[in-house]
C-alpha cells in the first residue's frame, strides 16, 4: 500500500527585517520623488514564503504625507512632498511588514522597522536686510524697508552715516549655514560720493556734496560662498543745509480764550482780543526767510 503525505505550510513565522532600525540624513532641497531608503534595505523576509504587504506611518506631528512607499509590495521610501526646514527638521517613520493584507480576516504576523529621518538645512534663500517683517507669518519670506539718511551740503562726514530704521545689515536666513555676507554699492552712487564697508555695511562719504540733489543708492548683500544668493536694498540719502540752531517759539507763554458751547474744531482766540485767532509760531535762525 502506497500512502502519499502532503505537508501544508502553516503561517507560523513572522516577517523579519534585516535592519529594524535605520537612520538617514536628507537635504532640505531634495527633489520630490527621490528615493530616501532603497527597497533592498527595508525589504522583509518570511520563512513561510508568504507575500509581504507594507504600510508606512509617521510618529511626529505635522510630518504626515512627506514620505511614502512606492507600493503595498514595494517598501522603497521616497520623498512625496517638498521639505521645509523651518517646519520640522526630523521625522520618525514606522514601516510595517505583514504576511496578510491589512483587510484579511486571517491571523496576521507583523514586523516593524523604525526609520529616523534627520533633515539638513540647505542654502535655499537669499540674504535678508534687517529689520524685516515676516509676510503672513511665513518664516520663509521677510520684507525689509528702505534705508534713509541725511548729509549736510558742502560738508564731509568722517563717521559712518546714521540711517533709519537702522544701520545696513543683512543675515543669511538659512541660519544653520549662516554664510558670511559682504556688501557693495551697485547703483545710484553718482561721482562715487559714498562707499560701503564690505564686511560691516557701514556707509561713509568719500567727498563732499555740492548740490542739493538726493541720492538713491542700491546696496547689494551677497553670500561669500554663493554669489548667486544676493539681495538689493535701497538707501535714500537726502542732502540738506547744515542746521546750527534749534527752532524757538516767538513767545514763551501763549494765552488763549475759548467760548462755552462751540463745536469741535472751533478757533481758539487770543486772550484779551476775542476777534483774533491764537497763532503759535516758531522760528529757526538757519532758515530766516521761512
PDB file of C-alpha atoms in Angstrom, residues 87-273:
ATOM      1  CA  UNK A  87       8.523  73.497   9.690  1.00  0.00           C
ATOM      2  CA  UNK A  88      10.371  70.434  11.020  1.00  0.00           C
ATOM      3  CA  UNK A  89      13.909  69.059  10.952  1.00  0.00           C
ATOM      4  CA  UNK A  90      13.366  65.419  11.889  1.00  0.00           C
ATOM      5  CA  UNK A  91      10.826  62.648  11.454  1.00  0.00           C
ATOM      6  CA  UNK A  92      10.379  59.101  12.725  1.00  0.00           C
ATOM      7  CA  UNK A  93       8.794  56.633  10.322  1.00  0.00           C
ATOM      8  CA  UNK A  94       7.365  53.210  11.137  1.00  0.00           C
ATOM      9  CA  UNK A  95       7.340  50.614   8.366  1.00  0.00           C
ATOM     10  CA  UNK A  96       5.034  47.640   8.962  1.00  0.00           C
ATOM     11  CA  UNK A  97       5.506  44.315   7.173  1.00  0.00           C
ATOM     12  CA  UNK A  98       2.517  41.905   7.273  1.00  0.00           C
ATOM     13  CA  UNK A  99       2.146  38.445   5.807  1.00  0.00           C
ATOM     14  CA  UNK A 100      -1.521  39.030   5.044  1.00  0.00           C
ATOM     15  CA  UNK A 101      -3.323  42.019   3.502  1.00  0.00           C
ATOM     16  CA  UNK A 102      -4.445  44.535   6.106  1.00  0.00           C
ATOM     17  CA  UNK A 103      -8.085  43.730   5.436  1.00  0.00           C
ATOM     18  CA  UNK A 104      -7.600  39.949   5.680  1.00  0.00           C
ATOM     19  CA  UNK A 105      -9.669  38.171   8.372  1.00  0.00           C
ATOM     20  CA  UNK A 106      -6.936  35.540   8.769  1.00  0.00           C
ATOM     21  CA  UNK A 107      -4.393  35.747  11.620  1.00  0.00           C
ATOM     22  CA  UNK A 108      -1.588  38.063  10.600  1.00  0.00           C
ATOM     23  CA  UNK A 109       2.030  38.252  11.672  1.00  0.00           C
ATOM     24  CA  UNK A 110       3.661  41.691  11.658  1.00  0.00           C
ATOM     25  CA  UNK A 111       7.169  43.113  11.874  1.00  0.00           C
ATOM     26  CA  UNK A 112       8.086  46.768  12.375  1.00  0.00           C
ATOM     27  CA  UNK A 113      11.111  48.788  11.257  1.00  0.00           C
ATOM     28  CA  UNK A 114      11.892  52.279  12.535  1.00  0.00           C
ATOM     29  CA  UNK A 115      13.426  54.832  10.157  1.00  0.00           C
ATOM     30  CA  UNK A 116      14.771  58.047  11.694  1.00  0.00           C
ATOM     31  CA  UNK A 117      14.998  60.959   9.263  1.00  0.00           C
ATOM     32  CA  UNK A 118      17.208  63.971  10.021  1.00  0.00           C
ATOM     33  CA  UNK A 119      16.793  66.982   7.735  1.00  0.00           C
ATOM     34  CA  UNK A 120      19.723  69.264   6.970  1.00  0.00           C
ATOM     35  CA  UNK A 121      19.019  72.870   6.063  1.00  0.00           C
ATOM     36  CA  UNK A 122      20.003  73.793   2.510  1.00  0.00           C
ATOM     37  CA  UNK A 123      21.148  77.128   1.146  1.00  0.00           C
ATOM     38  CA  UNK A 124      17.802  77.991  -0.414  1.00  0.00           C
ATOM     39  CA  UNK A 125      17.261  81.663   0.483  1.00  0.00           C
ATOM     40  CA  UNK A 126      18.982  84.940  -0.352  1.00  0.00           C
ATOM     41  CA  UNK A 127      20.118  87.301   2.449  1.00  0.00           C
ATOM     42  CA  UNK A 128      17.569  89.333   4.405  1.00  0.00           C
ATOM     43  CA  UNK A 129      18.164  93.003   5.148  1.00  0.00           C
ATOM     44  CA  UNK A 130      17.206  93.853   8.723  1.00  0.00           C
ATOM     45  CA  UNK A 131      14.921  94.880  10.181  1.00  0.00           C
ATOM     46  CA  UNK A 132      12.335  92.992   8.166  1.00  0.00           C
ATOM     47  CA  UNK A 133       8.740  91.860   8.561  1.00  0.00           C
ATOM     48  CA  UNK A 134       7.579  88.275   8.045  1.00  0.00           C
ATOM     49  CA  UNK A 135       4.954  88.045   5.332  1.00  0.00           C
ATOM     50  CA  UNK A 136       1.727  86.451   6.623  1.00  0.00           C
ATOM     51  CA  UNK A 137       3.746  84.852   9.462  1.00  0.00           C
ATOM     52  CA  UNK A 138       5.608  82.790   6.855  1.00  0.00           C
ATOM     53  CA  UNK A 139       9.151  82.299   8.141  1.00  0.00           C
ATOM     54  CA  UNK A 140      10.460  81.821   4.600  1.00  0.00           C
ATOM     55  CA  UNK A 141       9.644  85.378   3.418  1.00  0.00           C
ATOM     56  CA  UNK A 142      10.742  88.575   5.183  1.00  0.00           C
ATOM     57  CA  UNK A 143      10.094  92.041   3.709  1.00  0.00           C
ATOM     58  CA  UNK A 144      12.553  94.827   4.579  1.00  0.00           C
ATOM     59  CA  UNK A 145      12.010  98.584   4.405  1.00  0.00           C
ATOM     60  CA  UNK A 146      14.277 101.050   2.540  1.00  0.00           C
ATOM     61  CA  UNK A 147      17.025 102.777   4.491  1.00  0.00           C
ATOM     62  CA  UNK A 148      17.243 106.567   4.665  1.00  0.00           C
ATOM     63  CA  UNK A 149      19.707 109.153   5.943  1.00  0.00           C
ATOM     64  CA  UNK A 150      20.872 112.755   5.593  1.00  0.00           C
ATOM     65  CA  UNK A 151      24.106 114.569   4.870  1.00  0.00           C
ATOM     66  CA  UNK A 152      24.917 118.272   5.023  1.00  0.00           C
ATOM     67  CA  UNK A 153      25.722 120.026   1.802  1.00  0.00           C
ATOM     68  CA  UNK A 154      29.402 121.003   1.379  1.00  0.00           C
ATOM     69  CA  UNK A 155      30.373 119.062   4.495  1.00  0.00           C
ATOM     70  CA  UNK A 156      32.369 115.825   4.638  1.00  0.00           C
ATOM     71  CA  UNK A 157      31.332 113.449   7.401  1.00  0.00           C
ATOM     72  CA  UNK A 158      34.169 111.301   8.765  1.00  0.00           C
ATOM     73  CA  UNK A 159      31.915 108.924  10.670  1.00  0.00           C
ATOM     74  CA  UNK A 160      29.574 106.209   9.329  1.00  0.00           C
ATOM     75  CA  UNK A 161      26.258 107.749   8.365  1.00  0.00           C
ATOM     76  CA  UNK A 162      23.305 107.318  10.705  1.00  0.00           C
ATOM     77  CA  UNK A 163      20.434 105.639   8.890  1.00  0.00           C
ATOM     78  CA  UNK A 164      16.821 104.822   9.588  1.00  0.00           C
ATOM     79  CA  UNK A 165      15.413 102.377  10.600  1.00  0.00           C
ATOM     80  CA  UNK A 166      18.952 101.268  11.492  1.00  0.00           C
ATOM     81  CA  UNK A 167      22.396 100.506  10.051  1.00  0.00           C
ATOM     82  CA  UNK A 168      22.728  98.474   6.877  1.00  0.00           C
ATOM     83  CA  UNK A 169      22.783  94.873   7.998  1.00  0.00           C
ATOM     84  CA  UNK A 170      21.841  91.595   6.313  1.00  0.00           C
ATOM     85  CA  UNK A 171      21.835  87.986   7.501  1.00  0.00           C
ATOM     86  CA  UNK A 172      21.701  84.553   5.937  1.00  0.00           C
ATOM     87  CA  UNK A 173      18.171  83.288   6.750  1.00  0.00           C
ATOM     88  CA  UNK A 174      19.429  79.709   6.417  1.00  0.00           C
ATOM     89  CA  UNK A 175      20.654  80.113   9.977  1.00  0.00           C
ATOM     90  CA  UNK A 176      22.359  76.734  10.388  1.00  0.00           C
ATOM     91  CA  UNK A 177      24.555  77.634   7.407  1.00  0.00           C
ATOM     92  CA  UNK A 178      24.925  81.314   8.410  1.00  0.00           C
ATOM     93  CA  UNK A 179      27.119  82.227   5.455  1.00  0.00           C
ATOM     94  CA  UNK A 180      29.188  85.412   5.719  1.00  0.00           C
ATOM     95  CA  UNK A 181      27.661  88.457   3.992  1.00  0.00           C
ATOM     96  CA  UNK A 182      29.593  91.102   2.030  1.00  0.00           C
ATOM     97  CA  UNK A 183      28.224  94.469   0.911  1.00  0.00           C
ATOM     98  CA  UNK A 184      28.726  96.630  -2.175  1.00  0.00           C
ATOM     99  CA  UNK A 185      27.099  99.640  -3.834  1.00  0.00           C
ATOM    100  CA  UNK A 186      25.769  98.640  -7.248  1.00  0.00           C
ATOM    101  CA  UNK A 187      23.798 101.731  -8.294  1.00  0.00           C
ATOM    102  CA  UNK A 188      22.915 105.354  -7.664  1.00  0.00           C
ATOM    103  CA  UNK A 189      26.353 106.400  -6.406  1.00  0.00           C
ATOM    104  CA  UNK A 190      26.861 109.481  -8.598  1.00  0.00           C
ATOM    105  CA  UNK A 191      30.501 110.690  -8.632  1.00  0.00           C
ATOM    106  CA  UNK A 192      31.382 107.910  -6.172  1.00  0.00           C
ATOM    107  CA  UNK A 193      30.414 110.129  -3.251  1.00  0.00           C
ATOM    108  CA  UNK A 194      29.733 107.192  -0.921  1.00  0.00           C
ATOM    109  CA  UNK A 195      31.374 103.887  -0.105  1.00  0.00           C
ATOM    110  CA  UNK A 196      30.207 100.905   1.928  1.00  0.00           C
ATOM    111  CA  UNK A 197      32.374  98.716   4.141  1.00  0.00           C
ATOM    112  CA  UNK A 198      32.274  95.251   2.584  1.00  0.00           C
ATOM    113  CA  UNK A 199      32.250  93.496   5.958  1.00  0.00           C
ATOM    114  CA  UNK A 200      30.221  95.786   8.251  1.00  0.00           C
ATOM    115  CA  UNK A 201      27.850  97.532   5.831  1.00  0.00           C
ATOM    116  CA  UNK A 202      28.766 100.954   7.284  1.00  0.00           C
ATOM    117  CA  UNK A 203      28.103 103.740   4.771  1.00  0.00           C
ATOM    118  CA  UNK A 204      30.659 106.575   4.635  1.00  0.00           C
ATOM    119  CA  UNK A 205      31.437 109.615   2.459  1.00  0.00           C
ATOM    120  CA  UNK A 206      34.367 109.862   0.060  1.00  0.00           C
ATOM    121  CA  UNK A 207      33.823 113.523  -0.824  1.00  0.00           C
ATOM    122  CA  UNK A 208      31.526 116.462  -0.112  1.00  0.00           C
ATOM    123  CA  UNK A 209      28.223 117.022  -1.896  1.00  0.00           C
ATOM    124  CA  UNK A 210      27.861 120.326  -3.675  1.00  0.00           C
ATOM    125  CA  UNK A 211      24.294 120.090  -4.952  1.00  0.00           C
ATOM    126  CA  UNK A 212      21.025 119.554  -3.063  1.00  0.00           C
ATOM    127  CA  UNK A 213      20.065 116.547  -5.177  1.00  0.00           C
ATOM    128  CA  UNK A 214      19.261 113.410  -3.186  1.00  0.00           C
ATOM    129  CA  UNK A 215      20.936 110.056  -3.749  1.00  0.00           C
ATOM    130  CA  UNK A 216      19.102 106.754  -4.169  1.00  0.00           C
ATOM    131  CA  UNK A 217      21.752 104.129  -3.601  1.00  0.00           C
ATOM    132  CA  UNK A 218      21.401 100.432  -4.317  1.00  0.00           C
ATOM    133  CA  UNK A 219      23.341  98.309  -1.847  1.00  0.00           C
ATOM    134  CA  UNK A 220      23.796  94.593  -2.522  1.00  0.00           C
ATOM    135  CA  UNK A 221      24.336  91.955   0.154  1.00  0.00           C
ATOM    136  CA  UNK A 222      25.955  88.772  -1.185  1.00  0.00           C
ATOM    137  CA  UNK A 223      26.795  85.431   0.399  1.00  0.00           C
ATOM    138  CA  UNK A 224      30.520  84.734   0.253  1.00  0.00           C
ATOM    139  CA  UNK A 225      30.222  81.046  -0.660  1.00  0.00           C
ATOM    140  CA  UNK A 226      27.439  81.518  -3.206  1.00  0.00           C
ATOM    141  CA  UNK A 227      27.441  84.727  -5.245  1.00  0.00           C
ATOM    142  CA  UNK A 228      24.076  83.821  -6.737  1.00  0.00           C
ATOM    143  CA  UNK A 229      22.485  84.326  -3.339  1.00  0.00           C
ATOM    144  CA  UNK A 230      22.121  88.102  -3.035  1.00  0.00           C
ATOM    145  CA  UNK A 231      19.616  90.831  -2.162  1.00  0.00           C
ATOM    146  CA  UNK A 232      19.496  94.536  -3.009  1.00  0.00           C
ATOM    147  CA  UNK A 233      18.252  97.294  -0.702  1.00  0.00           C
ATOM    148  CA  UNK A 234      17.675 100.978  -1.470  1.00  0.00           C
ATOM    149  CA  UNK A 235      19.259 103.717   0.621  1.00  0.00           C
ATOM    150  CA  UNK A 236      17.926 107.259   0.168  1.00  0.00           C
ATOM    151  CA  UNK A 237      20.370 109.969   1.214  1.00  0.00           C
ATOM    152  CA  UNK A 238      18.901 113.490   1.397  1.00  0.00           C
ATOM    153  CA  UNK A 239      21.229 116.471   1.077  1.00  0.00           C
ATOM    154  CA  UNK A 240      20.284 119.316   3.435  1.00  0.00           C
ATOM    155  CA  UNK A 241      21.680 122.609   4.633  1.00  0.00           C
ATOM    156  CA  UNK A 242      23.505 122.268   7.906  1.00  0.00           C
ATOM    157  CA  UNK A 243      21.382 123.128  10.938  1.00  0.00           C
ATOM    158  CA  UNK A 244      23.330 125.138  13.523  1.00  0.00           C
ATOM    159  CA  UNK A 245      20.437 126.432  15.581  1.00  0.00           C
ATOM    160  CA  UNK A 246      17.397 124.789  17.163  1.00  0.00           C
ATOM    161  CA  UNK A 247      13.947 126.230  16.460  1.00  0.00           C
ATOM    162  CA  UNK A 248      12.421 128.538  19.060  1.00  0.00           C
ATOM    163  CA  UNK A 249       8.967 129.937  19.847  1.00  0.00           C
ATOM    164  CA  UNK A 250       8.416 133.654  19.489  1.00  0.00           C
ATOM    165  CA  UNK A 251       6.831 133.713  22.925  1.00  0.00           C
ATOM    166  CA  UNK A 252       7.473 131.666  25.999  1.00  0.00           C
ATOM    167  CA  UNK A 253       3.795 131.614  27.044  1.00  0.00           C
ATOM    168  CA  UNK A 254       0.679 131.858  24.860  1.00  0.00           C
ATOM    169  CA  UNK A 255      -2.720 132.716  26.352  1.00  0.00           C
ATOM    170  CA  UNK A 256      -5.964 131.953  24.627  1.00  0.00           C
ATOM    171  CA  UNK A 257      -9.708 132.136  25.127  1.00  0.00           C
ATOM    172  CA  UNK A 258     -12.468 129.696  24.185  1.00  0.00           C
ATOM    173  CA  UNK A 259     -16.228 130.091  24.479  1.00  0.00           C
ATOM    174  CA  UNK A 260     -18.603 127.577  26.007  1.00  0.00           C
ATOM    175  CA  UNK A 261     -20.802 125.678  23.591  1.00  0.00           C
ATOM    176  CA  UNK A 262     -18.607 125.980  20.492  1.00  0.00           C
ATOM    177  CA  UNK A 263     -18.448 122.946  18.171  1.00  0.00           C
ATOM    178  CA  UNK A 264     -15.301 120.906  17.614  1.00  0.00           C
ATOM    179  CA  UNK A 265     -12.506 122.476  15.558  1.00  0.00           C
ATOM    180  CA  UNK A 266     -13.568 125.993  16.505  1.00  0.00           C
ATOM    181  CA  UNK A 267     -10.836 128.618  16.772  1.00  0.00           C
ATOM    182  CA  UNK A 268      -9.076 129.463  19.989  1.00  0.00           C
ATOM    183  CA  UNK A 269      -8.781 133.259  20.209  1.00  0.00           C
ATOM    184  CA  UNK A 270      -6.126 135.446  21.757  1.00  0.00           C
ATOM    185  CA  UNK A 271      -6.746 136.367  25.363  1.00  0.00           C
ATOM    186  CA  UNK A 272      -7.968 139.951  25.506  1.00  0.00           C
ATOM    187  CA  UNK A 273      -8.707 140.022  21.765  1.00  0.00           C
TER     188      UNK A 273
END
